[in-house]
Short mmCIF file of C-alpha atoms in Angstrom, two decimals:
data_model
loop_
_atom_site.label_atom_id
_atom_site.label_comp_id
_atom_site.label_asym_id
_atom_site.label_seq_id
_atom_site.Cartn_x
_atom_site.Cartn_y
_atom_site.Cartn_z
CA UNK A 1 -6.54 38.56 -3.12
CA UNK A 2 -3.52 36.31 -3.44
CA UNK A 3 -2.85 38.55 -6.55
CA UNK A 4 0.03 40.39 -8.14
CA UNK A 5 -0.33 43.23 -5.65
CA UNK A 6 -0.19 41.56 -2.66
CA UNK A 7 2.83 41.87 -0.30
CA UNK A 8 3.56 45.63 -0.80
CA UNK A 9 1.79 49.11 -0.57
CA UNK A 10 -0.66 50.29 -3.43
CA UNK A 11 0.94 53.55 -5.26
CA UNK A 12 4.21 53.33 -3.70
CA UNK A 13 7.60 52.23 -6.15
CA UNK A 14 10.03 50.26 -3.83
CA UNK A 15 13.10 51.72 -4.01
CA UNK A 16 15.25 48.91 -3.13
CA UNK A 17 16.54 46.56 -6.67
CA UNK A 18 15.34 43.35 -4.54
CA UNK A 19 12.15 44.77 -3.85
CA UNK A 20 11.40 46.09 -7.01
CA UNK A 21 12.42 42.48 -8.65
CA UNK A 22 9.42 41.19 -6.78
CA UNK A 23 6.95 43.61 -7.39
CA UNK A 24 8.13 43.42 -11.47
CA UNK A 25 8.60 39.63 -10.77
CA UNK A 26 4.62 39.53 -8.73
CA UNK A 27 2.33 41.34 -11.60
CA UNK A 28 4.17 39.96 -15.02
CA UNK A 29 3.86 36.17 -13.17
CA UNK A 30 -0.28 37.16 -12.55
CA UNK A 31 -1.05 38.38 -15.22
CA UNK A 32 1.15 36.35 -17.89
CA UNK A 33 1.87 33.01 -15.55
CA UNK A 34 5.60 31.81 -14.42
CA UNK A 35 6.71 29.99 -16.82
CA UNK A 36 5.80 32.97 -19.65
CA UNK A 37 7.66 35.18 -18.16
CA UNK A 38 11.50 35.14 -18.68
CA UNK A 39 13.60 36.49 -15.99
CA UNK A 40 15.14 39.62 -19.09
CA UNK A 41 11.53 40.90 -19.09
CA UNK A 42 11.59 40.92 -14.56
CA UNK A 43 14.63 43.15 -15.01
CA UNK A 44 13.71 45.03 -17.31
CA UNK A 45 10.64 46.12 -15.83
CA UNK A 46 11.98 46.15 -12.64
CA UNK A 47 14.68 49.09 -14.12
CA UNK A 48 17.84 46.89 -13.14
CA UNK A 49 20.51 44.17 -14.33
CA UNK A 50 20.44 40.49 -14.28
CA UNK A 51 22.92 39.95 -12.07
CA UNK A 52 20.97 42.40 -9.54
CA UNK A 53 18.45 39.79 -9.95
CA UNK A 54 20.70 36.84 -9.68
CA UNK A 55 23.09 38.02 -6.78
CA UNK A 56 19.36 38.76 -4.46
CA UNK A 57 17.32 35.44 -5.90
CA UNK A 58 19.75 31.86 -6.73
CA UNK A 59 17.25 31.18 -9.58
CA UNK A 60 14.38 32.34 -11.28
CA UNK A 61 12.80 29.53 -8.83
CA UNK A 62 13.83 31.02 -5.99
CA UNK A 63 12.31 34.19 -7.37
CA UNK A 64 9.15 31.97 -8.03
CA UNK A 65 8.95 30.78 -4.82
CA UNK A 66 9.63 35.18 -3.21
CA UNK A 67 6.59 35.86 -4.92
CA UNK A 68 4.60 33.28 -3.73
CA UNK A 69 5.21 34.44 -0.07
CA UNK A 70 4.31 37.80 -0.97
CA UNK A 71 0.78 36.20 -2.49
CA UNK A 72 0.24 34.64 0.76
CA UNK A 73 1.16 36.83 2.75
CA UNK A 74 -1.13 39.45 1.39
CA UNK A 75 -4.01 36.69 1.57
CA UNK A 76 -3.50 36.10 5.16
CA UNK A 77 -3.05 39.63 6.27
CA UNK A 78 -6.96 40.36 4.57
CA UNK A 79 -8.13 37.45 6.90
CA UNK A 80 -6.34 39.08 9.58
CA UNK A 81 -7.51 42.56 8.68
CA UNK A 82 -11.35 40.88 8.93
CA UNK A 83 -11.42 39.99 12.43
CA UNK A 84 -9.54 42.68 13.32
CA UNK A 85 -12.94 45.21 11.64
CA UNK A 86 -14.76 42.65 13.95
CA UNK A 87 -13.01 42.22 17.48
CA UNK A 88 -15.63 39.67 19.71
CA UNK A 89 -16.99 38.63 16.95
CA UNK A 90 -14.93 35.88 15.07
CA UNK A 91 -17.70 34.69 12.84
CA UNK A 92 -18.89 38.63 11.40
CA UNK A 93 -14.79 38.57 10.55
CA UNK A 94 -14.75 35.46 8.82
CA UNK A 95 -17.49 35.99 7.06
CA UNK A 96 -16.17 40.14 5.75
CA UNK A 97 -13.10 38.44 5.05
CA UNK A 98 -15.41 35.96 2.64
CA UNK A 99 -17.38 38.65 1.24
CA UNK A 100 -14.13 40.54 0.65
CA UNK A 101 -13.10 37.99 -1.68
CA UNK A 102 -16.00 37.46 -3.74
CA UNK A 103 -16.01 41.22 -3.88
CA UNK A 104 -12.60 40.99 -5.25
CA UNK A 105 -12.35 37.82 -7.04
CA UNK A 106 -15.66 39.58 -9.53
CA UNK A 107 -13.37 42.67 -10.68
CA UNK A 108 -11.95 42.62 -14.36
CA UNK A 109 -8.99 41.76 -14.33
CA UNK A 110 -8.87 38.72 -11.90
CA UNK A 111 -6.91 35.89 -13.13
CA UNK A 112 -7.29 34.01 -10.29
CA UNK A 113 -5.12 33.10 -6.95
CA UNK A 114 -1.26 33.67 -7.95
CA UNK A 115 -0.51 30.49 -5.37
CA UNK A 116 -3.28 27.68 -7.16
CA UNK A 117 -2.02 29.51 -10.58
CA UNK A 118 1.57 28.42 -9.76
CA UNK A 119 -0.11 25.01 -8.39
CA UNK A 120 -1.45 24.44 -12.19
CA UNK A 121 2.17 24.91 -13.67
CA UNK A 122 4.32 23.29 -11.49
CA UNK A 123 2.43 19.92 -11.07
CA UNK A 124 6.01 18.37 -10.36
CA UNK A 125 6.02 17.17 -6.91
CA UNK A 126 9.19 17.64 -4.66
CA UNK A 127 9.54 21.38 -6.64
CA UNK A 128 10.16 24.25 -4.49
CA UNK A 129 7.29 25.87 -6.39
CA UNK A 130 5.07 23.03 -5.76
CA UNK A 131 5.89 22.90 -1.88
CA UNK A 132 5.71 26.69 -1.11
CA UNK A 133 1.99 26.43 -2.75
CA UNK A 134 0.72 24.28 -0.15
CA UNK A 135 2.97 25.76 2.47
CA UNK A 136 0.78 29.19 1.79
CA UNK A 137 -2.60 26.78 1.39
CA UNK A 138 -1.56 24.74 4.35
CA UNK A 139 -1.03 27.74 6.63
CA UNK A 140 -4.44 29.29 5.03
CA UNK A 141 -6.18 26.30 5.85
CA UNK A 142 -4.29 26.48 9.72
CA UNK A 143 -5.32 30.15 10.41
CA UNK A 144 -9.20 29.63 9.14
CA UNK A 145 -9.22 26.23 11.70
CA UNK A 146 -7.92 28.79 14.10
CA UNK A 147 -10.84 31.49 13.54
CA UNK A 148 -13.53 28.04 13.58
CA UNK A 149 -12.40 27.19 16.72
CA UNK A 150 -13.05 30.38 18.55
CA UNK A 151 -16.82 30.45 16.76
CA UNK A 152 -17.61 27.45 18.60
CA UNK A 153 -17.91 24.71 16.37
CA UNK A 154 -17.42 20.85 17.42
CA UNK A 155 -15.18 19.89 14.41
CA UNK A 156 -13.06 23.40 13.13
CA UNK A 157 -10.67 21.50 10.90
CA UNK A 158 -13.89 20.24 9.25
CA UNK A 159 -15.24 23.88 8.95
CA UNK A 160 -12.12 25.37 7.53
CA UNK A 161 -12.01 22.39 5.12
CA UNK A 162 -15.27 23.67 3.65
CA UNK A 163 -14.20 26.89 4.20
CA UNK A 164 -10.62 26.29 2.16
CA UNK A 165 -12.93 24.91 -1.04
CA UNK A 166 -15.62 27.88 -1.41
CA UNK A 167 -12.23 30.09 -1.40
CA UNK A 168 -10.82 27.70 -3.87
CA UNK A 169 -14.14 27.58 -6.28
CA UNK A 170 -14.49 31.60 -5.70
CA UNK A 171 -11.72 31.80 -7.02
CA UNK A 172 -12.23 29.88 -10.14
CA UNK A 173 -15.77 31.29 -10.76
CA UNK A 174 -14.26 34.47 -10.09
CA UNK A 175 -11.93 34.02 -13.58
CA UNK A 176 -14.96 32.37 -15.91
CA UNK A 177 -18.28 34.43 -14.62
CA UNK A 178 -17.91 37.79 -12.98
CA UNK A 179 -19.44 39.86 -11.71
CA UNK A 180 -22.49 38.22 -12.05
CA UNK A 181 -21.91 34.86 -11.65
CA UNK A 182 -21.72 31.93 -8.03
CA UNK A 183 -19.26 34.52 -6.02
CA UNK A 184 -22.39 36.26 -4.78
CA UNK A 185 -23.93 33.89 -2.72
CA UNK A 186 -19.65 33.64 -1.39
CA UNK A 187 -20.88 34.88 2.17
CA UNK A 188 -24.79 33.53 2.49
CA UNK A 189 -22.67 30.12 1.56
CA UNK A 190 -20.24 30.43 4.98
CA UNK A 191 -23.29 32.34 6.67
CA UNK A 192 -25.12 28.32 5.90
CA UNK A 193 -21.76 26.28 6.44
CA UNK A 194 -20.71 27.50 9.43
CA UNK A 195 -24.60 27.46 11.40
CA UNK A 196 -24.37 23.81 9.88
CA UNK A 197 -21.33 23.49 11.83
CA UNK A 198 -22.97 24.87 15.14
CA UNK A 199 -26.25 22.38 14.85
#
């Protein structure tokens, strides 16, 4: 999921100051919100000085944008992993990706998608954070359309849009309902959408 753990290997402590700063910021932003976390707390968590942060990132906004790129990379990597696990069967790979979202988004402590959360915190049009969210979600949308095109549907972009709506709904429902919520139906809903677009 696009959460605080994306963009780095689990269980490995980043060695470089910039990597430690990004890891600390991702986790804090995800758990408490971007605007609820100050630079002082990030550097304390990362075990670095404030000048170290500003050597690597021109501003807090620049650090946020870097963290959003990490969330985005993690989410799209999960799609690629699901596709790789089903060579020659893009439909199965796509459904596996969505099933993974359903499972992860129902776990305790899930706080939604880091990108979607940032869009809520930064409603200002043209703000670099909001633009980074748009770019990340746009890249996922394009990748979903690319995969949909390999399934043989007549309108890959339309299917991609519908699947992205399911994904965003899963991010919200996971926080609200947990393991017993609508996310249990995500894979089946995706299958129905694919079938409808094939027909």
